Amino acid sequence: MTNFSYEKIKDLEGIAGVPILTLDERWYKLIPAKYKTDEINYWEKQVNELLKQQGQAHNDIKEVKKIKNQLIQEVVEAMEDDDNSEAKKKKMEQNQRLIQEAKDKIAKLEDETLDFPKELANANKHLIAETLKVVYERLNNNAEDIELLSKLIDQTRIKLKKNIVIRQDKEEANEKMYTYMHDIFGPDFSNELDKLNGDFKIMGDRKK
């Protein structure tokens, strides 16, 4: 297998511009399922799982922010009325506690999302390396086959040319012999001789 290890390609300058492979439809055409190794299947799963987790984290942040904003709105509205009951105070305290919990949750989720780009990039580099191993092995194998087939085609072409020359020589020889025979034995006797010879075409498609 070709030497495209993770260690050899992970720091190459151009790798930063490679998209997440599992999000690129062309990748599935580049590496059809029948060519996927166990390593490719593993890293493909890792990349997709990280994408799923990242998406879920962003959705969770949006949802918690929505809840926090609703709680803040309730606090603002409560502060504007003249109700000074104990129930209102407890509700205000509960909302403020929930708002702080929401802020803490958002901060935690945002910290978690900071790790996803690095983890995704790393997993994608592994997937790139494993993909390149298979693709370049196929490219090199095909190149070897192409070179071999080209040689065989050239050999066949040379042989064909030689056989064409041999065929032409034999056709010319038969034509000369047939002409001499007609001149010597005459057309009537020659035709009778042809019939005795059977259906074999002495002159091939050029027989008169």
PDB file of C-alpha atoms in Angstrom:
ATOM      1  CA  MET A   1       0.000   0.000   0.000  1.00  0.00           C
ATOM      2  CA  THR A   2       1.219   3.506  -0.799  1.00  0.00           C
ATOM      3  CA  ASN A   3       2.902   5.504   1.952  1.00  0.00           C
ATOM      4  CA  PHE A   4       0.355   8.231   2.737  1.00  0.00           C
ATOM      5  CA  SER A   5       0.339   7.951   6.513  1.00  0.00           C
ATOM      6  CA  TYR A   6      -1.347  10.466   8.809  1.00  0.00           C
ATOM      7  CA  GLU A   7       2.040  11.593  10.094  1.00  0.00           C
ATOM      8  CA  LYS A   8       3.286  12.318   6.578  1.00  0.00           C
ATOM      9  CA  ILE A   9       0.302  14.382   5.439  1.00  0.00           C
ATOM     10  CA  LYS A  10      -1.062  16.045   8.606  1.00  0.00           C
ATOM     11  CA  ASP A  11       1.218  19.091   8.404  1.00  0.00           C
ATOM     12  CA  LEU A  12       1.199  19.608   4.629  1.00  0.00           C
ATOM     13  CA  GLU A  13       0.317  23.192   3.787  1.00  0.00           C
ATOM     14  CA  GLY A  14      -2.580  22.418   1.447  1.00  0.00           C
ATOM     15  CA  ILE A  15      -4.414  20.100   3.814  1.00  0.00           C
ATOM     16  CA  ALA A  16      -6.001  23.019   5.673  1.00  0.00           C
ATOM     17  CA  GLY A  17      -8.099  23.781   2.599  1.00  0.00           C
ATOM     18  CA  VAL A  18      -9.520  20.268   2.252  1.00  0.00           C
ATOM     19  CA  PRO A  19     -13.214  20.175   3.201  1.00  0.00           C
ATOM     20  CA  ILE A  20     -14.762  17.655   5.578  1.00  0.00           C
ATOM     21  CA  LEU A  21     -14.770  14.644   3.267  1.00  0.00           C
ATOM     22  CA  THR A  22     -18.055  13.126   4.395  1.00  0.00           C
ATOM     23  CA  LEU A  23     -19.838  16.393   3.518  1.00  0.00           C
ATOM     24  CA  ASP A  24     -18.485  16.350  -0.052  1.00  0.00           C
ATOM     25  CA  GLU A  25     -20.522  14.235  -2.498  1.00  0.00           C
ATOM     26  CA  ARG A  26     -17.457  13.861  -4.733  1.00  0.00           C
ATOM     27  CA  TRP A  27     -15.686  11.910  -2.003  1.00  0.00           C
ATOM     28  CA  TYR A  28     -18.244   9.106  -2.254  1.00  0.00           C
ATOM     29  CA  LYS A  29     -17.524   8.881  -5.984  1.00  0.00           C
ATOM     30  CA  LEU A  30     -13.778   8.967  -5.371  1.00  0.00           C
ATOM     31  CA  ILE A  31     -13.959   6.103  -2.886  1.00  0.00           C
ATOM     32  CA  PRO A  32     -16.983   3.845  -3.563  1.00  0.00           C
ATOM     33  CA  ALA A  33     -18.072   1.522  -0.758  1.00  0.00           C
ATOM     34  CA  LYS A  34     -16.365  -1.541  -2.290  1.00  0.00           C
ATOM     35  CA  TYR A  35     -12.971   0.169  -1.990  1.00  0.00           C
ATOM     36  CA  LYS A  36     -13.378   1.372   1.604  1.00  0.00           C
ATOM     37  CA  THR A  37     -10.994  -0.268   4.064  1.00  0.00           C
ATOM     38  CA  ASP A  38     -11.765  -0.858   7.741  1.00  0.00           C
ATOM     39  CA  GLU A  39      -9.696   2.231   8.549  1.00  0.00           C
ATOM     40  CA  ILE A  40     -11.706   4.390   6.149  1.00  0.00           C
ATOM     41  CA  ASN A  41     -14.977   3.116   7.611  1.00  0.00           C
ATOM     42  CA  TYR A  42     -13.717   3.844  11.136  1.00  0.00           C
ATOM     43  CA  TRP A  43     -12.644   7.430  10.463  1.00  0.00           C
ATOM     44  CA  GLU A  44     -15.725   8.129   8.365  1.00  0.00           C
ATOM     45  CA  LYS A  45     -17.818   7.133  11.380  1.00  0.00           C
ATOM     46  CA  GLN A  46     -15.680   9.291  13.696  1.00  0.00           C
ATOM     47  CA  VAL A  47     -16.055  12.354  11.472  1.00  0.00           C
ATOM     48  CA  ASN A  48     -19.817  11.914  11.161  1.00  0.00           C
ATOM     49  CA  GLU A  49     -20.204  11.416  14.915  1.00  0.00           C
ATOM     50  CA  LEU A  50     -18.263  14.618  15.642  1.00  0.00           C
ATOM     51  CA  LEU A  51     -20.381  16.505  13.109  1.00  0.00           C
ATOM     52  CA  LYS A  52     -23.506  15.196  14.818  1.00  0.00           C
ATOM     53  CA  GLN A  53     -22.251  16.190  18.273  1.00  0.00           C
ATOM     54  CA  GLN A  54     -21.230  19.633  17.052  1.00  0.00           C
ATOM     55  CA  GLY A  55     -24.618  20.200  15.464  1.00  0.00           C
ATOM     56  CA  GLN A  56     -26.392  19.038  18.614  1.00  0.00           C
ATOM     57  CA  ALA A  57     -24.288  21.353  20.779  1.00  0.00           C
ATOM     58  CA  HIS A  58     -25.142  24.371  18.612  1.00  0.00           C
ATOM     59  CA  ASN A  59     -28.830  23.451  18.716  1.00  0.00           C
ATOM     60  CA  ASP A  60     -28.656  23.090  22.500  1.00  0.00           C
ATOM     61  CA  ILE A  61     -27.059  26.553  22.797  1.00  0.00           C
ATOM     62  CA  LYS A  62     -29.839  28.081  20.712  1.00  0.00           C
ATOM     63  CA  GLU A  63     -32.502  26.339  22.812  1.00  0.00           C
ATOM     64  CA  VAL A  64     -30.980  27.357  26.159  1.00  0.00           C
ATOM     65  CA  LYS A  65     -30.571  30.958  24.936  1.00  0.00           C
ATOM     66  CA  LYS A  66     -34.229  30.960  23.942  1.00  0.00           C
ATOM     67  CA  ILE A  67     -35.238  29.765  27.432  1.00  0.00           C
ATOM     68  CA  LYS A  68     -32.934  32.325  29.084  1.00  0.00           C
ATOM     69  CA  ASN A  69     -34.475  35.153  27.050  1.00  0.00           C
ATOM     70  CA  GLN A  70     -37.972  34.019  28.029  1.00  0.00           C
ATOM     71  CA  LEU A  71     -36.973  34.020  31.711  1.00  0.00           C
ATOM     72  CA  ILE A  72     -35.446  37.478  31.413  1.00  0.00           C
ATOM     73  CA  GLN A  73     -38.624  38.733  29.785  1.00  0.00           C
ATOM     74  CA  GLU A  74     -40.665  37.323  32.660  1.00  0.00           C
ATOM     75  CA  VAL A  75     -38.422  39.078  35.197  1.00  0.00           C
ATOM     76  CA  VAL A  76     -38.725  42.401  33.339  1.00  0.00           C
ATOM     77  CA  GLU A  77     -42.485  42.102  33.162  1.00  0.00           C
ATOM     78  CA  ALA A  78     -42.702  41.185  36.866  1.00  0.00           C
ATOM     79  CA  MET A  79     -40.623  44.213  37.834  1.00  0.00           C
ATOM     80  CA  GLU A  80     -43.048  46.504  36.024  1.00  0.00           C
ATOM     81  CA  ASP A  81     -46.186  45.499  37.974  1.00  0.00           C
ATOM     82  CA  ASP A  82     -47.086  46.590  41.502  1.00  0.00           C
ATOM     83  CA  ASP A  83     -47.457  43.109  42.947  1.00  0.00           C
ATOM     84  CA  ASN A  84     -45.312  42.811  46.071  1.00  0.00           C
ATOM     85  CA  SER A  85     -46.576  39.421  47.168  1.00  0.00           C
ATOM     86  CA  GLU A  86     -44.390  36.673  48.558  1.00  0.00           C
ATOM     87  CA  ALA A  87     -45.313  34.479  45.591  1.00  0.00           C
ATOM     88  CA  LYS A  88     -43.921  37.107  43.206  1.00  0.00           C
ATOM     89  CA  LYS A  89     -40.677  37.326  45.167  1.00  0.00           C
ATOM     90  CA  LYS A  90     -40.262  33.534  45.060  1.00  0.00           C
ATOM     91  CA  LYS A  91     -41.007  33.524  41.335  1.00  0.00           C
ATOM     92  CA  MET A  92     -38.445  36.291  40.759  1.00  0.00           C
ATOM     93  CA  GLU A  93     -35.822  34.409  42.768  1.00  0.00           C
ATOM     94  CA  GLN A  94     -36.571  31.193  40.870  1.00  0.00           C
ATOM     95  CA  ASN A  95     -36.312  32.947  37.511  1.00  0.00           C
ATOM     96  CA  GLN A  96     -33.034  34.617  38.457  1.00  0.00           C
ATOM     97  CA  ARG A  97     -31.645  31.250  39.551  1.00  0.00           C
ATOM     98  CA  LEU A  98     -32.794  29.642  36.305  1.00  0.00           C
ATOM     99  CA  ILE A  99     -31.275  32.515  34.311  1.00  0.00           C
ATOM    100  CA  GLN A 100     -27.916  31.959  35.995  1.00  0.00           C
ATOM    101  CA  GLU A 101     -28.167  28.215  35.368  1.00  0.00           C
ATOM    102  CA  ALA A 102     -28.920  28.936  31.708  1.00  0.00           C
ATOM    103  CA  LYS A 103     -25.873  31.235  31.485  1.00  0.00           C
ATOM    104  CA  ASP A 104     -23.682  28.548  33.040  1.00  0.00           C
ATOM    105  CA  LYS A 105     -25.080  25.934  30.668  1.00  0.00           C
ATOM    106  CA  ILE A 106     -24.479  28.164  27.651  1.00  0.00           C
ATOM    107  CA  ALA A 107     -20.899  28.876  28.753  1.00  0.00           C
ATOM    108  CA  LYS A 108     -20.245  25.144  29.201  1.00  0.00           C
ATOM    109  CA  LEU A 109     -21.714  24.277  25.801  1.00  0.00           C
ATOM    110  CA  GLU A 110     -19.749  27.055  24.092  1.00  0.00           C
ATOM    111  CA  ASP A 111     -16.540  25.753  25.710  1.00  0.00           C
ATOM    112  CA  GLU A 112     -17.338  22.299  24.373  1.00  0.00           C
ATOM    113  CA  THR A 113     -17.923  23.606  20.861  1.00  0.00           C
ATOM    114  CA  LEU A 114     -14.432  25.132  20.877  1.00  0.00           C
ATOM    115  CA  ASP A 115     -12.948  21.623  20.809  1.00  0.00           C
ATOM    116  CA  PHE A 116     -14.999  20.380  17.866  1.00  0.00           C
ATOM    117  CA  PRO A 117     -13.144  22.180  15.037  1.00  0.00           C
ATOM    118  CA  LYS A 118      -9.791  20.773  16.175  1.00  0.00           C
ATOM    119  CA  GLU A 119     -11.184  17.266  16.726  1.00  0.00           C
ATOM    120  CA  LEU A 120     -12.984  17.350  13.382  1.00  0.00           C
ATOM    121  CA  ALA A 121      -9.884  18.567  11.549  1.00  0.00           C
ATOM    122  CA  ASN A 122      -7.819  15.791  13.125  1.00  0.00           C
ATOM    123  CA  ALA A 123     -10.344  13.067  12.294  1.00  0.00           C
ATOM    124  CA  ASN A 124     -10.698  14.432   8.757  1.00  0.00           C
ATOM    125  CA  LYS A 125      -6.907  14.302   8.285  1.00  0.00           C
ATOM    126  CA  HIS A 126      -6.937  10.641   9.297  1.00  0.00           C
ATOM    127  CA  LEU A 127      -9.738  10.029   6.798  1.00  0.00           C
ATOM    128  CA  ILE A 128      -7.796  11.909   4.113  1.00  0.00           C
ATOM    129  CA  ALA A 129      -4.694   9.795   4.765  1.00  0.00           C
ATOM    130  CA  GLU A 130      -6.609   6.499   4.573  1.00  0.00           C
ATOM    131  CA  THR A 131      -8.424   7.667   1.446  1.00  0.00           C
ATOM    132  CA  LEU A 132      -5.169   8.632  -0.256  1.00  0.00           C
ATOM    133  CA  LYS A 133      -3.662   5.211   0.487  1.00  0.00           C
ATOM    134  CA  VAL A 134      -6.445   3.478  -1.423  1.00  0.00           C
ATOM    135  CA  VAL A 135      -6.787   6.026  -4.230  1.00  0.00           C
ATOM    136  CA  TYR A 136      -3.062   6.245  -4.994  1.00  0.00           C
ATOM    137  CA  GLU A 137      -2.720   2.474  -4.849  1.00  0.00           C
ATOM    138  CA  ARG A 138      -5.474   2.213  -7.475  1.00  0.00           C
ATOM    139  CA  LEU A 139      -3.888   5.003  -9.532  1.00  0.00           C
ATOM    140  CA  ASN A 140      -0.475   3.314  -9.456  1.00  0.00           C
ATOM    141  CA  ASN A 141      -1.920  -0.118 -10.240  1.00  0.00           C
ATOM    142  CA  ASN A 142      -3.885   1.323 -13.153  1.00  0.00           C
ATOM    143  CA  ALA A 143      -0.768   3.142 -14.401  1.00  0.00           C
ATOM    144  CA  GLU A 144       1.168  -0.143 -14.375  1.00  0.00           C
ATOM    145  CA  ASP A 145      -1.646  -1.884 -16.246  1.00  0.00           C
ATOM    146  CA  ILE A 146      -1.827   0.959 -18.771  1.00  0.00           C
ATOM    147  CA  GLU A 147       1.913   0.704 -19.411  1.00  0.00           C
ATOM    148  CA  LEU A 148       1.709  -3.062 -19.860  1.00  0.00           C
ATOM    149  CA  LEU A 149      -1.343  -2.824 -22.127  1.00  0.00           C
ATOM    150  CA  SER A 150       0.354  -0.121 -24.189  1.00  0.00           C
ATOM    151  CA  LYS A 151       3.322  -2.437 -24.763  1.00  0.00           C
ATOM    152  CA  LEU A 152       1.002  -5.301 -25.726  1.00  0.00           C
ATOM    153  CA  ILE A 153      -0.912  -3.035 -28.099  1.00  0.00           C
ATOM    154  CA  ASP A 154       2.346  -1.859 -29.701  1.00  0.00           C
ATOM    155  CA  GLN A 155       3.521  -5.450 -30.046  1.00  0.00           C
ATOM    156  CA  THR A 156       0.187  -6.452 -31.541  1.00  0.00           C
ATOM    157  CA  ARG A 157       0.302  -3.510 -33.943  1.00  0.00           C
ATOM    158  CA  ILE A 158       3.800  -4.509 -35.125  1.00  0.00           C
ATOM    159  CA  LYS A 159       2.729  -8.115 -35.487  1.00  0.00           C
ATOM    160  CA  LEU A 160      -0.373  -7.023 -37.390  1.00  0.00           C
ATOM    161  CA  LYS A 161       1.706  -4.965 -39.801  1.00  0.00           C
ATOM    162  CA  LYS A 162       4.011  -7.940 -40.395  1.00  0.00           C
ATOM    163  CA  ASN A 163       1.059 -10.252 -40.993  1.00  0.00           C
ATOM    164  CA  ILE A 164      -0.465  -7.775 -43.432  1.00  0.00           C
ATOM    165  CA  VAL A 165       2.801  -7.722 -45.409  1.00  0.00           C
ATOM    166  CA  ILE A 166       2.973 -11.552 -45.357  1.00  0.00           C
ATOM    167  CA  ARG A 167      -0.649 -11.776 -46.519  1.00  0.00           C
ATOM    168  CA  GLN A 168       0.004  -9.329 -49.353  1.00  0.00           C
ATOM    169  CA  ASP A 169       3.073 -11.315 -50.456  1.00  0.00           C
ATOM    170  CA  LYS A 170       1.066 -14.548 -50.553  1.00  0.00           C
ATOM    171  CA  GLU A 171      -1.824 -12.880 -52.392  1.00  0.00           C
ATOM    172  CA  GLU A 172       0.584 -11.539 -55.022  1.00  0.00           C
ATOM    173  CA  ALA A 173       2.259 -14.987 -55.336  1.00  0.00           C
ATOM    174  CA  ASN A 174      -1.114 -16.704 -55.814  1.00  0.00           C
ATOM    175  CA  GLU A 175      -2.211 -14.089 -58.313  1.00  0.00           C
ATOM    176  CA  LYS A 176       0.934 -14.612 -60.375  1.00  0.00           C
ATOM    177  CA  MET A 177       0.642 -18.426 -60.236  1.00  0.00           C
ATOM    178  CA  TYR A 178      -3.053 -18.287 -61.133  1.00  0.00           C
ATOM    179  CA  THR A 179      -2.357 -15.971 -64.061  1.00  0.00           C
ATOM    180  CA  TYR A 180       0.455 -18.187 -65.376  1.00  0.00           C
ATOM    181  CA  MET A 181      -1.756 -21.254 -64.973  1.00  0.00           C
ATOM    182  CA  HIS A 182      -4.597 -19.639 -66.970  1.00  0.00           C
ATOM    183  CA  ASP A 183      -2.155 -18.553 -69.659  1.00  0.00           C
ATOM    184  CA  ILE A 184      -0.626 -22.032 -69.903  1.00  0.00           C
ATOM    185  CA  PHE A 185      -3.709 -24.247 -69.559  1.00  0.00           C
ATOM    186  CA  GLY A 186      -6.322 -21.881 -70.917  1.00  0.00           C
ATOM    187  CA  PRO A 187      -9.438 -20.574 -69.142  1.00  0.00           C
ATOM    188  CA  ASP A 188     -11.709 -23.575 -69.842  1.00  0.00           C
ATOM    189  CA  PHE A 189      -9.318 -26.199 -68.485  1.00  0.00           C
ATOM    190  CA  SER A 190      -8.358 -23.916 -65.591  1.00  0.00           C
ATOM    191  CA  ASN A 191     -12.033 -23.547 -64.602  1.00  0.00           C
ATOM    192  CA  GLU A 192     -12.392 -27.338 -64.602  1.00  0.00           C
ATOM    193  CA  LEU A 193      -9.316 -27.582 -62.393  1.00  0.00           C
ATOM    194  CA  ASP A 194     -10.821 -25.007 -60.028  1.00  0.00           C
ATOM    195  CA  LYS A 195     -13.921 -27.160 -59.679  1.00  0.00           C
ATOM    196  CA  LEU A 196     -11.793 -30.181 -58.836  1.00  0.00           C
ATOM    197  CA  ASN A 197     -10.003 -28.075 -56.213  1.00  0.00           C
ATOM    198  CA  GLY A 198     -13.327 -27.455 -54.464  1.00  0.00           C
ATOM    199  CA  ASP A 199     -14.554 -24.295 -52.850  1.00  0.00           C
ATOM    200  CA  PHE A 200     -11.180 -23.297 -51.455  1.00  0.00           C
ATOM    201  CA  LYS A 201     -10.502 -19.710 -52.533  1.00  0.00           C
ATOM    202  CA  ILE A 202      -7.061 -19.719 -54.015  1.00  0.00           C
ATOM    203  CA  MET A 203      -7.222 -15.994 -54.620  1.00  0.00           C
ATOM    204  CA  GLY A 204      -9.183 -15.189 -51.514  1.00  0.00           C
ATOM    205  CA  ASP A 205     -11.715 -12.398 -52.056  1.00  0.00           C
ATOM    206  CA  ARG A 206      -9.708 -11.275 -55.070  1.00  0.00           C
ATOM    207  CA  LYS A 207     -10.294 -14.471 -57.077  1.00  0.00           C
ATOM    208  CA  LYS A 208     -11.368 -13.689 -60.653  1.00  0.00           C
TER     209      LYS A 208
END
